[in-house]
């Protein structure tokens, strides 16, 4: 159980999102690989994805931060820590956190990137909580952003139909109200799952060469069936466990906020929680799998549609490369 003995809890105080304008719909994929709209919709739930044609992950993040400032009038130079959840950093180094600070002239913060693939937002929030609840930080900005199109092989029908680009920003601050904000979390890693979902090239194991390019080692590889089997169990397990140990009945949960990789995985998690379809946040149809951005993008979309309300109990759940997986139980604070 997460240690809640400290003085502070952590709550969301501001947020923003950015999705690029260019849309790749299923018809587009029918024109470039051997696939069908019907296969994509029934196997995954995806209809469209947004693609950033020019720019990098930091630009998705900057777009989201600017949206946050428009909505909440945040003074960026009061932020003391920036954590960027991404599997598509602009470069290996400097960190995307540093690039973002430079682009927005933020001088007040330090920061770093977190690599946990589709679970990176949940891992980043857990990290932000530790800084806030220990008293080390007062305003932590978590970015969930990925330009998946930069590492997608658009000749591989197994993966290219799945991913899209998006950026999100969420600001976290301390609260002395122990019933508000983040209330519990569960996090896991299992490195033995690494062989089923990875990008082999470009790191110190396989530095970039003509051969790594020829062998397409700078793109995502996924054994979809293998990942599917464990993702279904992992996401449902953490969601169920969070409900059990916090004595939450299905009627106490306002929304499940699941990582958006596959509608069938989302549905299996919902079933195990015993909740109705109307209590599941879904936007995979509009954006596909945007990796670190899916969970915060869901929350912001539902807020914008007037469905997510202050005080709502949320169960966040994710599963991704690593394997990494986890969940968060929180109360929405805005
Ligand atoms: O976000 C990080 C974690 N990732 C996940 O959670 C993803 C988990 N996996 C999945 O979501 C699913 O496994 C996929 C959507 C990737 C694939 O769905 P599936 O039902 O597991 O399909 P499959 O891989 O078992 O393939 C079934 C068939 C194969 O053909 P054969 O071998 O049965 O003749 C594939 O070649 O579907 C074929 N296929 C396609 N057909 C049309 C694979 N991709 C496509 C495609 N269009 N785009």
GROMACS .gro file of C-alpha atoms and ligand atoms in nm:
model
  382
    1UNK     CA    1   0.000   0.000   0.000
    2UNK     CA    2   0.126   0.347  -0.087
    3UNK     CA    3   0.253   0.528   0.224
    4UNK     CA    4   0.005   0.804   0.303
    5UNK     CA    5   0.155   0.908   0.636
    6UNK     CA    6   0.316   1.229   0.508
    7UNK     CA    7   0.175   1.579   0.544
    8UNK     CA    8   0.077   1.625   0.181
    9UNK     CA    9  -0.125   1.459  -0.090
   10UNK     CA   10  -0.073   1.549  -0.456
   11UNK     CA   11  -0.343   1.697  -0.677
   12UNK     CA   12  -0.384   1.812  -1.036
   13UNK     CA   13  -0.411   2.192  -1.060
   14UNK     CA   14  -0.379   2.258  -1.435
   15UNK     CA   15  -0.355   2.076  -1.767
   16UNK     CA   16  -0.331   2.117  -2.143
   17UNK     CA   17  -0.325   1.907  -2.459
   18UNK     CA   18  -0.198   1.929  -2.814
   19UNK     CA   19  -0.286   1.706  -3.108
   20UNK     CA   20  -0.149   1.774  -3.458
   21UNK     CA   21  -0.390   1.862  -3.739
   22UNK     CA   22  -0.291   1.595  -3.990
   23UNK     CA   23  -0.518   1.290  -3.976
   24UNK     CA   24  -0.432   0.941  -4.101
   25UNK     CA   25  -0.764   0.754  -4.120
   26UNK     CA   26  -0.811   0.382  -4.187
   27UNK     CA   27  -0.875   0.449  -4.555
   28UNK     CA   28  -0.523   0.595  -4.578
   29UNK     CA   29  -0.379   0.270  -4.439
   30UNK     CA   30  -0.587   0.069  -4.687
   31UNK     CA   31  -0.400   0.263  -4.956
   32UNK     CA   32  -0.047   0.196  -4.821
   33UNK     CA   33  -0.056  -0.158  -4.668
   34UNK     CA   34  -0.265  -0.474  -4.703
   35UNK     CA   35  -0.536  -0.397  -4.448
   36UNK     CA   36  -0.906  -0.317  -4.417
   37UNK     CA   37  -1.094  -0.057  -4.215
   38UNK     CA   38  -1.314  -0.337  -4.079
   39UNK     CA   39  -1.010  -0.536  -3.953
   40UNK     CA   40  -0.861  -0.232  -3.782
   41UNK     CA   41  -1.187  -0.125  -3.615
   42UNK     CA   42  -1.288  -0.471  -3.493
   43UNK     CA   43  -0.937  -0.578  -3.378
   44UNK     CA   44  -0.830  -0.246  -3.221
   45UNK     CA   45  -1.110   0.016  -3.208
   46UNK     CA   46  -0.898   0.270  -3.400
   47UNK     CA   47  -1.048   0.490  -3.675
   48UNK     CA   48  -0.802   0.782  -3.697
   49UNK     CA   49  -0.465   0.899  -3.563
   50UNK     CA   50  -0.301   1.244  -3.558
   51UNK     CA   51   0.043   1.281  -3.717
   52UNK     CA   52   0.299   1.555  -3.652
   53UNK     CA   53   0.446   1.626  -3.996
   54UNK     CA   54   0.706   1.881  -3.887
   55UNK     CA   55   0.871   1.901  -3.548
   56UNK     CA   56   0.955   1.671  -3.259
   57UNK     CA   57   0.814   1.545  -2.929
   58UNK     CA   58   0.919   1.868  -2.755
   59UNK     CA   59   0.688   2.057  -2.996
   60UNK     CA   60   0.394   1.838  -2.894
   61UNK     CA   61   0.484   1.915  -2.531
   62UNK     CA   62   0.523   2.288  -2.592
   63UNK     CA   63   0.181   2.294  -2.766
   64UNK     CA   64   0.027   2.125  -2.461
   65UNK     CA   65   0.199   2.358  -2.214
   66UNK     CA   66   0.081   2.664  -2.410
   67UNK     CA   67  -0.274   2.523  -2.398
   68UNK     CA   68  -0.236   2.478  -2.020
   69UNK     CA   69  -0.125   2.840  -1.980
   70UNK     CA   70  -0.423   2.960  -2.188
   71UNK     CA   71  -0.665   2.763  -1.971
   72UNK     CA   72  -0.516   2.822  -1.624
   73UNK     CA   73  -0.291   3.129  -1.646
   74UNK     CA   74   0.004   2.937  -1.495
   75UNK     CA   75   0.331   3.129  -1.448
   76UNK     CA   76   0.577   2.876  -1.596
   77UNK     CA   77   0.863   3.022  -1.396
   78UNK     CA   78   0.704   2.902  -1.071
   79UNK     CA   79   0.745   2.536  -1.176
   80UNK     CA   80   1.031   2.366  -0.992
   81UNK     CA   81   1.044   2.023  -1.161
   82UNK     CA   82   0.958   1.898  -1.511
   83UNK     CA   83   0.928   1.524  -1.577
   84UNK     CA   84   0.885   1.416  -1.939
   85UNK     CA   85   0.727   1.076  -2.000
   86UNK     CA   86   0.822   0.969  -2.352
   87UNK     CA   87   0.967   0.687  -2.558
   88UNK     CA   88   1.040   0.926  -2.845
   89UNK     CA   89   1.267   1.193  -2.694
   90UNK     CA   90   1.388   1.458  -2.940
   91UNK     CA   91   1.738   1.310  -2.894
   92UNK     CA   92   1.914   1.073  -2.651
   93UNK     CA   93   2.059   1.385  -2.496
   94UNK     CA   94   2.005   1.657  -2.395
   95UNK     CA   95   1.684   1.543  -2.229
   96UNK     CA   96   1.353   1.654  -2.376
   97UNK     CA   97   1.290   1.822  -2.040
   98UNK     CA   98   1.590   2.051  -2.106
   99UNK     CA   99   1.477   2.116  -2.465
  100UNK     CA  100   1.128   2.215  -2.346
  101UNK     CA  101   1.269   2.446  -2.076
  102UNK     CA  102   1.483   2.618  -2.338
  103UNK     CA  103   1.195   2.658  -2.585
  104UNK     CA  104   0.972   2.816  -2.318
  105UNK     CA  105   1.247   3.008  -2.137
  106UNK     CA  106   1.177   2.827  -1.808
  107UNK     CA  107   1.459   2.908  -1.565
  108UNK     CA  108   1.303   2.802  -1.236
  109UNK     CA  109   1.299   2.423  -1.283
  110UNK     CA  110   1.518   2.117  -1.310
  111UNK     CA  111   1.397   1.805  -1.485
  112UNK     CA  112   1.452   1.477  -1.663
  113UNK     CA  113   1.290   1.223  -1.897
  114UNK     CA  114   1.133   0.891  -1.793
  115UNK     CA  115   1.140   0.583  -2.018
  116UNK     CA  116   0.855   0.345  -1.940
  117UNK     CA  117   0.678   0.334  -2.280
  118UNK     CA  118   0.299   0.314  -2.245
  119UNK     CA  119   0.320   0.320  -1.864
  120UNK     CA  120   0.542   0.629  -1.861
  121UNK     CA  121   0.267   0.873  -1.759
  122UNK     CA  122   0.175   0.661  -1.457
  123UNK     CA  123   0.542   0.614  -1.364
  124UNK     CA  124   0.600   0.992  -1.404
  125UNK     CA  125   0.302   1.079  -1.184
  126UNK     CA  126   0.426   0.834  -0.919
  127UNK     CA  127   0.765   1.010  -0.935
  128UNK     CA  128   0.603   1.355  -0.914
  129UNK     CA  129   0.411   1.242  -0.604
  130UNK     CA  130   0.733   1.138  -0.432
  131UNK     CA  131   0.885   1.482  -0.485
  132UNK     CA  132   0.571   1.664  -0.374
  133UNK     CA  133   0.478   1.444  -0.077
  134UNK     CA  134   0.835   1.449   0.058
  135UNK     CA  135   0.822   1.832   0.050
  136UNK     CA  136   1.107   1.852  -0.204
  137UNK     CA  137   0.894   2.012  -0.480
  138UNK     CA  138   0.592   2.241  -0.486
  139UNK     CA  139   0.497   2.251  -0.854
  140UNK     CA  140   0.579   1.954  -1.074
  141UNK     CA  141   0.490   1.953  -1.443
  142UNK     CA  142   0.443   1.607  -1.595
  143UNK     CA  143   0.454   1.585  -1.973
  144UNK     CA  144   0.311   1.278  -2.147
  145UNK     CA  145   0.411   1.317  -2.511
  146UNK     CA  146   0.510   1.091  -2.797
  147UNK     CA  147   0.578   1.133  -3.165
  148UNK     CA  148   0.522   0.765  -3.244
  149UNK     CA  149   0.521   0.838  -3.619
  150UNK     CA  150   0.898   0.898  -3.588
  151UNK     CA  151   0.963   0.531  -3.502
  152UNK     CA  152   0.681   0.366  -3.700
  153UNK     CA  153   0.750   0.154  -4.008
  154UNK     CA  154   0.473   0.252  -4.249
  155UNK     CA  155   0.530  -0.067  -4.450
  156UNK     CA  156   0.457  -0.296  -4.150
  157UNK     CA  157   0.081  -0.350  -4.121
  158UNK     CA  158   0.123  -0.518  -3.780
  159UNK     CA  159   0.229  -0.192  -3.615
  160UNK     CA  160   0.172   0.109  -3.843
  161UNK     CA  161  -0.206   0.112  -3.799
  162UNK     CA  162  -0.174   0.131  -3.419
  163UNK     CA  163   0.012   0.450  -3.333
  164UNK     CA  164  -0.036   0.828  -3.339
  165UNK     CA  165   0.121   1.149  -3.204
  166UNK     CA  166   0.002   1.368  -2.915
  167UNK     CA  167   0.126   1.583  -2.628
  168UNK     CA  168  -0.016   1.653  -2.281
  169UNK     CA  169   0.086   1.861  -1.981
  170UNK     CA  170  -0.038   1.822  -1.622
  171UNK     CA  171   0.063   2.030  -1.323
  172UNK     CA  172   0.076   1.873  -0.977
  173UNK     CA  173   0.083   2.057  -0.644
  174UNK     CA  174   0.058   1.962  -0.275
  175UNK     CA  175  -0.268   1.961  -0.085
  176UNK     CA  176  -0.320   1.907   0.288
  177UNK     CA  177  -0.659   1.750   0.212
  178UNK     CA  178  -0.578   1.380   0.253
  179UNK     CA  179  -0.900   1.280   0.074
  180UNK     CA  180  -0.814   1.477  -0.245
  181UNK     CA  181  -0.586   1.398  -0.539
  182UNK     CA  182  -0.375   1.082  -0.562
  183UNK     CA  183  -0.473   0.817  -0.311
  184UNK     CA  184  -0.301   0.492  -0.411
  185UNK     CA  185  -0.077   0.338  -0.676
  186UNK     CA  186   0.062   0.005  -0.797
  187UNK     CA  187   0.366  -0.017  -1.027
  188UNK     CA  188   0.539  -0.315  -1.189
  189UNK     CA  189   0.826  -0.401  -1.426
  190UNK     CA  190   0.910  -0.739  -1.579
  191UNK     CA  191   1.216  -0.721  -1.805
  192UNK     CA  192   1.156  -1.071  -1.939
  193UNK     CA  193   0.882  -0.913  -2.155
  194UNK     CA  194   1.138  -0.697  -2.335
  195UNK     CA  195   1.168  -0.932  -2.630
  196UNK     CA  196   0.805  -0.885  -2.736
  197UNK     CA  197   0.796  -0.506  -2.782
  198UNK     CA  198   1.105  -0.301  -2.855
  199UNK     CA  199   1.311  -0.076  -3.082
  200UNK     CA  200   1.648  -0.247  -3.121
  201UNK     CA  201   1.859   0.011  -3.303
  202UNK     CA  202   2.029   0.334  -3.211
  203UNK     CA  203   2.126   0.255  -2.852
  204UNK     CA  204   2.462   0.133  -2.722
  205UNK     CA  205   2.366  -0.228  -2.804
  206UNK     CA  206   2.315  -0.159  -3.175
  207UNK     CA  207   2.459   0.184  -3.259
  208UNK     CA  208   2.327   0.329  -3.584
  209UNK     CA  209   2.495   0.186  -3.895
  210UNK     CA  210   2.383   0.138  -4.254
  211UNK     CA  211   2.304  -0.220  -4.150
  212UNK     CA  212   2.074  -0.117  -3.863
  213UNK     CA  213   1.890   0.110  -4.103
  214UNK     CA  214   1.867  -0.159  -4.373
  215UNK     CA  215   1.733  -0.408  -4.115
  216UNK     CA  216   1.471  -0.156  -3.999
  217UNK     CA  217   1.603  -0.164  -3.644
  218UNK     CA  218   1.505   0.198  -3.578
  219UNK     CA  219   1.135   0.113  -3.583
  220UNK     CA  220   0.893  -0.039  -3.331
  221UNK     CA  221   0.875  -0.418  -3.329
  222UNK     CA  222   0.579  -0.581  -3.154
  223UNK     CA  223   0.466  -0.940  -3.112
  224UNK     CA  224   0.106  -0.824  -3.077
  225UNK     CA  225  -0.042  -1.155  -2.971
  226UNK     CA  226   0.215  -1.209  -2.691
  227UNK     CA  227   0.172  -0.855  -2.557
  228UNK     CA  228  -0.207  -0.877  -2.580
  229UNK     CA  229  -0.224  -1.183  -2.352
  230UNK     CA  230  -0.026  -1.028  -2.068
  231UNK     CA  231  -0.167  -0.675  -2.111
  232UNK     CA  232  -0.521  -0.806  -2.057
  233UNK     CA  233  -0.416  -0.971  -1.730
  234UNK     CA  234  -0.184  -0.693  -1.610
  235UNK     CA  235  -0.425  -0.403  -1.657
  236UNK     CA  236  -0.723  -0.589  -1.513
  237UNK     CA  237  -0.517  -0.711  -1.214
  238UNK     CA  238  -0.402  -0.362  -1.108
  239UNK     CA  239  -0.747  -0.208  -1.157
  240UNK     CA  240  -0.914  -0.483  -0.955
  241UNK     CA  241  -0.649  -0.469  -0.680
  242UNK     CA  242  -0.682  -0.090  -0.647
  243UNK     CA  243  -1.058  -0.127  -0.605
  244UNK     CA  244  -1.021  -0.412  -0.354
  245UNK     CA  245  -0.767  -0.254  -0.123
  246UNK     CA  246  -0.946   0.084  -0.125
  247UNK     CA  247  -1.288  -0.078  -0.065
  248UNK     CA  248  -1.429   0.064  -0.389
  249UNK     CA  249  -1.745  -0.090  -0.527
  250UNK     CA  250  -1.827  -0.049  -0.897
  251UNK     CA  251  -2.070   0.234  -0.811
  252UNK     CA  252  -1.788   0.424  -0.632
  253UNK     CA  253  -1.580   0.448  -0.952
  254UNK     CA  254  -1.665   0.741  -1.181
  255UNK     CA  255  -1.427   0.632  -1.459
  256UNK     CA  256  -1.167   0.376  -1.555
  257UNK     CA  257  -0.895   0.568  -1.744
  258UNK     CA  258  -0.717   0.293  -1.937
  259UNK     CA  259  -0.412   0.313  -2.160
  260UNK     CA  260  -0.550   0.317  -2.515
  261UNK     CA  261  -0.371   0.035  -2.698
  262UNK     CA  262  -0.664  -0.187  -2.791
  263UNK     CA  263  -1.034  -0.158  -2.719
  264UNK     CA  264  -1.050  -0.531  -2.644
  265UNK     CA  265  -0.791  -0.494  -2.364
  266UNK     CA  266  -0.987  -0.198  -2.225
  267UNK     CA  267  -1.306  -0.402  -2.231
  268UNK     CA  268  -1.149  -0.695  -2.047
  269UNK     CA  269  -1.031  -0.456  -1.772
  270UNK     CA  270  -1.378  -0.301  -1.748
  271UNK     CA  271  -1.539  -0.643  -1.717
  272UNK     CA  272  -1.309  -0.749  -1.432
  273UNK     CA  273  -1.392  -0.425  -1.247
  274UNK     CA  274  -1.762  -0.494  -1.289
  275UNK     CA  275  -1.832  -0.145  -1.422
  276UNK     CA  276  -2.056  -0.025  -1.701
  277UNK     CA  277  -1.930   0.082  -2.047
  278UNK     CA  278  -2.036   0.441  -1.972
  279UNK     CA  279  -1.769   0.453  -1.698
  280UNK     CA  280  -1.477   0.384  -1.930
  281UNK     CA  281  -1.282   0.667  -2.092
  282UNK     CA  282  -1.217   0.584  -2.457
  283UNK     CA  283  -1.066   0.798  -2.732
  284UNK     CA  284  -0.859   0.537  -2.914
  285UNK     CA  285  -1.097   0.577  -3.212
  286UNK     CA  286  -0.974   0.937  -3.262
  287UNK     CA  287  -0.602   0.911  -3.180
  288UNK     CA  288  -0.483   0.548  -3.181
  289UNK     CA  289  -0.209   0.459  -2.934
  290UNK     CA  290  -0.018   0.776  -2.842
  291UNK     CA  291   0.192   0.587  -2.581
  292UNK     CA  292   0.272   0.826  -2.290
  293UNK     CA  293  -0.010   1.063  -2.386
  294UNK     CA  294  -0.313   0.831  -2.393
  295UNK     CA  295  -0.421   0.848  -2.026
  296UNK     CA  296  -0.390   1.226  -1.970
  297UNK     CA  297  -0.540   1.293  -2.315
  298UNK     CA  298  -0.845   1.088  -2.216
  299UNK     CA  299  -0.886   1.282  -1.891
  300UNK     CA  300  -0.857   1.620  -2.067
  301UNK     CA  301  -1.094   1.520  -2.350
  302UNK     CA  302  -1.356   1.401  -2.099
  303UNK     CA  303  -1.312   1.721  -1.896
  304UNK     CA  304  -1.358   1.928  -2.212
  305UNK     CA  305  -1.675   1.734  -2.295
  306UNK     CA  306  -1.812   1.814  -1.947
  307UNK     CA  307  -1.810   1.448  -1.841
  308UNK     CA  308  -1.521   1.454  -1.589
  309UNK     CA  309  -1.611   1.643  -1.272
  310UNK     CA  310  -1.433   1.757  -0.956
  311UNK     CA  311  -1.440   1.482  -0.693
  312UNK     CA  312  -1.476   1.195  -0.943
  313UNK     CA  313  -1.301   0.874  -0.838
  314UNK     CA  314  -1.071   0.755  -1.116
  315UNK     CA  315  -0.881   0.430  -1.167
  316UNK     CA  316  -0.593   0.476  -1.413
  317UNK     CA  317  -0.439   0.159  -1.561
  318UNK     CA  318  -0.162   0.099  -1.814
  319UNK     CA  319   0.049  -0.173  -1.973
  320UNK     CA  320   0.347  -0.129  -2.204
  321UNK     CA  321   0.693  -0.221  -2.326
  322UNK     CA  322   0.938  -0.343  -2.067
  323UNK     CA  323   0.708  -0.492  -1.960
  324UNK     CA  324   0.590  -0.200  -1.747
  325UNK     CA  325   0.245  -0.175  -1.596
  326UNK     CA  326   0.057  -0.011  -1.315
  327UNK     CA  327  -0.240   0.176  -1.184
  328UNK     CA  328  -0.339   0.482  -0.986
  329UNK     CA  329  -0.645   0.556  -0.773
  330UNK     CA  330  -0.713   0.932  -0.761
  331UNK     CA  331  -0.982   1.191  -0.709
  332UNK     CA  332  -1.009   1.454  -0.984
  333UNK     CA  333  -0.944   1.793  -0.824
  334UNK     CA  334  -1.058   2.055  -1.077
  335LIG     O1  335   0.060  -0.017  -2.598
  335LIG     C1  336   0.160  -0.104  -2.558
  335LIG     C2  337   0.110  -0.242  -2.539
  335LIG     N1  338   0.061  -0.296  -2.661
  335LIG     C3  339  -0.055  -0.358  -2.663
  335LIG     O2  340  -0.121  -0.368  -2.562
  335LIG     C4  341  -0.097  -0.419  -2.795
  335LIG     C5  342  -0.140  -0.561  -2.775
  335LIG     N2  343  -0.175  -0.632  -2.898
  335LIG     C6  344  -0.279  -0.597  -2.977
  335LIG     O3  345  -0.344  -0.498  -2.956
  335LIG     C7  346  -0.316  -0.693  -3.087
  335LIG     O4  347  -0.241  -0.810  -3.074
  335LIG     C8  348  -0.297  -0.636  -3.230
  335LIG     C9  349  -0.404  -0.531  -3.258
  335LIG    C10  350  -0.158  -0.577  -3.247
  335LIG    C11  351  -0.318  -0.748  -3.333
  335LIG     O5  352  -0.445  -0.809  -3.313
  335LIG     P1  353  -0.457  -0.967  -3.301
  335LIG     O6  354  -0.600  -1.000  -3.292
  335LIG     O7  355  -0.370  -1.010  -3.187
  335LIG     O8  356  -0.402  -1.014  -3.439
  335LIG     P2  357  -0.280  -1.114  -3.466
  335LIG     O9  358  -0.151  -1.048  -3.441
  335LIG    O10  359  -0.310  -1.242  -3.396
  335LIG    O11  360  -0.296  -1.136  -3.619
  335LIG    C12  361  -0.410  -1.197  -3.674
  335LIG    C13  362  -0.398  -1.191  -3.826
  335LIG    C14  363  -0.262  -1.231  -3.878
  335LIG    O12  364  -0.280  -1.301  -3.997
  335LIG     P3  365  -0.271  -1.461  -4.000
  335LIG    O13  366  -0.133  -1.492  -3.952
  335LIG    O14  367  -0.377  -1.508  -3.905
  335LIG    O15  368  -0.297  -1.494  -4.143
  335LIG    C15  369  -0.195  -1.100  -3.911
  335LIG    O16  370  -0.102  -1.110  -4.015
  335LIG    O17  371  -0.418  -1.054  -3.869
  335LIG    C16  372  -0.312  -1.017  -3.955
  335LIG     N3  373  -0.290  -0.874  -3.943
  335LIG    C17  374  -0.359  -0.785  -4.015
  335LIG     N4  375  -0.458  -0.799  -4.106
  335LIG    C18  376  -0.509  -0.687  -4.159
  335LIG    C19  377  -0.201  -0.809  -3.864
  335LIG     N5  378  -0.213  -0.674  -3.885
  335LIG    C20  379  -0.310  -0.658  -3.978
  335LIG    C21  380  -0.367  -0.545  -4.040
  335LIG     N6  381  -0.466  -0.565  -4.129
  335LIG     N7  382  -0.327  -0.420  -4.009
   0.00000   0.00000   0.00000
